[in-house]
CSV table of C-alpha atoms in Angstrom, one decimal:
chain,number,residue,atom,x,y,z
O,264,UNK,CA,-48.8,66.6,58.6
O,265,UNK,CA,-45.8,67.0,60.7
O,266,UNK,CA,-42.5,65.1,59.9
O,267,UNK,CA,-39.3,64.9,62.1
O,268,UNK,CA,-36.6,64.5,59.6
O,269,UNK,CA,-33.5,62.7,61.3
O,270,UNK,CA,-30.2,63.8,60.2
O,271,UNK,CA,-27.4,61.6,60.3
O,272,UNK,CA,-24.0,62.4,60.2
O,273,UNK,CA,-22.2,63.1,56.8
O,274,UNK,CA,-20.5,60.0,56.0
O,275,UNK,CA,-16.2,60.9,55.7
O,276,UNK,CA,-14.9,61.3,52.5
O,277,UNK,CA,-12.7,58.7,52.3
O,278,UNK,CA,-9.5,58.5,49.7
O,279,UNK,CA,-9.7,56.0,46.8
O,280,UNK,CA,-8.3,53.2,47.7
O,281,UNK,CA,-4.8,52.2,45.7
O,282,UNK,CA,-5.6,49.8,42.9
O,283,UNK,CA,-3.0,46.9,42.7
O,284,UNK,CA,-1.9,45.7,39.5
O,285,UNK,CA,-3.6,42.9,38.4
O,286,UNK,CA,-1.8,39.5,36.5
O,287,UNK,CA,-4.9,38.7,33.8
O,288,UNK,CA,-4.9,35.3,32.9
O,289,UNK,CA,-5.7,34.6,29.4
O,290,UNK,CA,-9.1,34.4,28.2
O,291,UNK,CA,-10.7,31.0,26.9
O,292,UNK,CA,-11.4,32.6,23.8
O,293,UNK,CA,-7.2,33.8,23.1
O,294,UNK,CA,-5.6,30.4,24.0
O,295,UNK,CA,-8.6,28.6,21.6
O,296,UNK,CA,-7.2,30.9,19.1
O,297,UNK,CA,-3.7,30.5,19.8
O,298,UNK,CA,-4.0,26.4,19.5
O,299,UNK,CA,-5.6,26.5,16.5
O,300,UNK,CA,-2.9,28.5,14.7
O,301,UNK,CA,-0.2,26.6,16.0
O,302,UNK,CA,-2.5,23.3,15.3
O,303,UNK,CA,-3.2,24.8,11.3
O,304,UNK,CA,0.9,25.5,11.1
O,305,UNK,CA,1.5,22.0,11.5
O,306,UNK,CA,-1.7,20.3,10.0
O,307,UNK,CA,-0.8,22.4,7.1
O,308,UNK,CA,3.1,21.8,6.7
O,309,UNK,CA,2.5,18.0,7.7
O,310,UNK,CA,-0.3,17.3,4.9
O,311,UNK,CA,1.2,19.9,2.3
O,312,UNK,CA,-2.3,19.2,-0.3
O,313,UNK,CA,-5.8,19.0,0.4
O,314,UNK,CA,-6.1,15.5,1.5
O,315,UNK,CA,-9.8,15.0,0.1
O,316,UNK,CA,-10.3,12.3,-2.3
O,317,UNK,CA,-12.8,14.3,-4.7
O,318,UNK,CA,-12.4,14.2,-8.1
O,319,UNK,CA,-11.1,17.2,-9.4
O,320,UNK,CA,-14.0,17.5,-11.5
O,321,UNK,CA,-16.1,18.1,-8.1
O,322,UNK,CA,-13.7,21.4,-7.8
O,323,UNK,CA,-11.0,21.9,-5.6
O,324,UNK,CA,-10.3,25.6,-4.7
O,325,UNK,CA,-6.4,26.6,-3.7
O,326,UNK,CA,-7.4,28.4,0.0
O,327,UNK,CA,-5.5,25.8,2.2
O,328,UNK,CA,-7.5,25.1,5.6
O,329,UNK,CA,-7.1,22.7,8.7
O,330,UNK,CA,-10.4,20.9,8.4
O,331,UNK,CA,-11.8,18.5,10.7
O,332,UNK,CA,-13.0,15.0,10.1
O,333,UNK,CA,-15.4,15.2,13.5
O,334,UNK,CA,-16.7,18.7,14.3
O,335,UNK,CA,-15.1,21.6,16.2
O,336,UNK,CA,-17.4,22.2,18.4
O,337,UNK,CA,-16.5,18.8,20.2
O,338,UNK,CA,-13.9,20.3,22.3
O,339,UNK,CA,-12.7,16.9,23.4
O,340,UNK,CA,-11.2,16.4,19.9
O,341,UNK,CA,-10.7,20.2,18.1
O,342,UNK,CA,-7.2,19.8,18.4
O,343,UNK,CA,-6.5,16.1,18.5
O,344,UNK,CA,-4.2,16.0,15.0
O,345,UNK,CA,-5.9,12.8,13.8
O,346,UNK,CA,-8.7,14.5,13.7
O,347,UNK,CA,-7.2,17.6,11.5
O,348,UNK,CA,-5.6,17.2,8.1
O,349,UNK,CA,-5.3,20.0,5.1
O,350,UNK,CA,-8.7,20.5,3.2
O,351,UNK,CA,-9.1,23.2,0.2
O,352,UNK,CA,-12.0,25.8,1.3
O,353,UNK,CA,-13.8,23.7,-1.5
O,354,UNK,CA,-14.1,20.3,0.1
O,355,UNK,CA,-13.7,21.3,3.6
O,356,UNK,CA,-17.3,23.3,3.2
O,357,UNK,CA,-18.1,20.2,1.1
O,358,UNK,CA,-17.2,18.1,4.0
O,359,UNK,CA,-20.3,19.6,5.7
O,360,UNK,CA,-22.9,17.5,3.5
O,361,UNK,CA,-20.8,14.9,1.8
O,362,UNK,CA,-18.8,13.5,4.5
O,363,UNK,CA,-18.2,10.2,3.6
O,364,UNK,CA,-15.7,11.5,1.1
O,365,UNK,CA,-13.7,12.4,3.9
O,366,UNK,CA,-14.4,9.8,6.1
O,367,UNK,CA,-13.7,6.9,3.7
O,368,UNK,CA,-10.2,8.5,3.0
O,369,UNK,CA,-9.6,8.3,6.9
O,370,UNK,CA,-10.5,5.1,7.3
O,371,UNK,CA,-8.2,3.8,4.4
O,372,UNK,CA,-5.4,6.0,5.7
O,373,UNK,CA,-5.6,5.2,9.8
O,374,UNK,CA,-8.6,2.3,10.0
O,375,UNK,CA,-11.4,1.6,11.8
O,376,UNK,CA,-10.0,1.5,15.1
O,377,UNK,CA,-8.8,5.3,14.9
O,378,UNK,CA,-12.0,6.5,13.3
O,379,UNK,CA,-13.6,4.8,16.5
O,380,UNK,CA,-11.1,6.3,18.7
O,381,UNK,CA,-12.2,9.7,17.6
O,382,UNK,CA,-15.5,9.4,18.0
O,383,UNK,CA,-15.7,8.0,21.5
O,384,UNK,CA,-13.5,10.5,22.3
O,385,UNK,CA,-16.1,13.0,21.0
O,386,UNK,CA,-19.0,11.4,22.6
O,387,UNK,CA,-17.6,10.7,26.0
O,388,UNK,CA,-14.4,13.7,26.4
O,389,UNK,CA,-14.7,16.9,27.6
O,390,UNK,CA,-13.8,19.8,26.1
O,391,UNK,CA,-10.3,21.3,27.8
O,392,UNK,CA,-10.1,23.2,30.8
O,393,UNK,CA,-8.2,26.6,30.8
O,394,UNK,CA,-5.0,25.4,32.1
O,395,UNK,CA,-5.0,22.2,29.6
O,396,UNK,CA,-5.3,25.0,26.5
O,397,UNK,CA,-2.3,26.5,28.0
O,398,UNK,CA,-0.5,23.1,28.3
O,399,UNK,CA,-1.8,21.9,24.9
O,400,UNK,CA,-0.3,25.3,23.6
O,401,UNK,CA,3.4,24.2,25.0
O,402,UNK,CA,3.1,20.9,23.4
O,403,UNK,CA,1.8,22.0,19.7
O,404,UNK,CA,4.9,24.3,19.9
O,405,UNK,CA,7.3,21.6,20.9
O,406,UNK,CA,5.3,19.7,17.9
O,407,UNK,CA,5.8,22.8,15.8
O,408,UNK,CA,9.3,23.4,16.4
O,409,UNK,CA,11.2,20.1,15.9
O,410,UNK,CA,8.5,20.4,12.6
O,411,UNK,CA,10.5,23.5,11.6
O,412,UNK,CA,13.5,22.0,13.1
O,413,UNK,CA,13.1,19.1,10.4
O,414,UNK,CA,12.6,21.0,7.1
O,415,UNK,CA,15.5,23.1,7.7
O,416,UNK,CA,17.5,19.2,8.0
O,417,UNK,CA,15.2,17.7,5.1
């Protein structure tokens, strides 16, 4: 069997073209990271104690955390700092099956209508765009600041 074979020209060589530096925004994952220290910093200086009511005979440990009283994972209210106050390693993984401990101390401290508050907020919010993290991260340092700012006076 016969085949014509058509050549084509050889493609130019051409020179790479000059890569221009490129301004990376932050990842998600950075300015999540960066909130939540700032957020524990204050949650942490502001509650100074593990803010669980537990009797001591449940065990408290003394590894200081920023716990939550709704989850996390509901980005709407991770960083809302009614929803953050100082928990020991102990009760904040207790927190996780026994929550009415925690809750029942929330709603003597800030009521009902809080507590209610935080969990239509929850339900209904959305968790923060990127540009939001970055603005959240300005205000938690302002917060953090006149904090500082305040034990140095105090």
């Amino acid at each position: 069997m016969n085949l014509d074979v058509v050549r084509s020209k050889p493609k130019p060589i051409r020179a790479p073209k000059e890569k221009k530096p490129v301004v990376k925004a932050s990842s998600r994952g950075s300015l999540i990271t960066k909130a939540h220290a700032v957020m524990r910093d204050i949650v942490l200086d502001r509650d100074l104690k593990c803010v669980c009511p537990v009797p001591p005979a449940k065990g408290h440990t003394a590894t200081r955390q920023a716990g939550h009283i709704i989850t996390s994972t509901k980005g709407s209210v991770r960083f809302d700092l009614y929803n953050v106050h100082e928990q020991c390693s102990g009760c904040n993984q207790r927190h996780i099956n026994f929550q009415h401990y925690y809750i029942d101390w929330f709603l003597e401290k800030f009521g009902q209508g809080e507590y209610h508050r935080l969990v239509y907020e929850a339900d209904n919010g959305k968790p923060l765009k990127t540009y939001e993290l970055e603005e959240l991260i300005v205000q938690l340092g302002k917060i953090r600041n006149k904090q500082l700012a305040d034990m140095l006076v105090g």
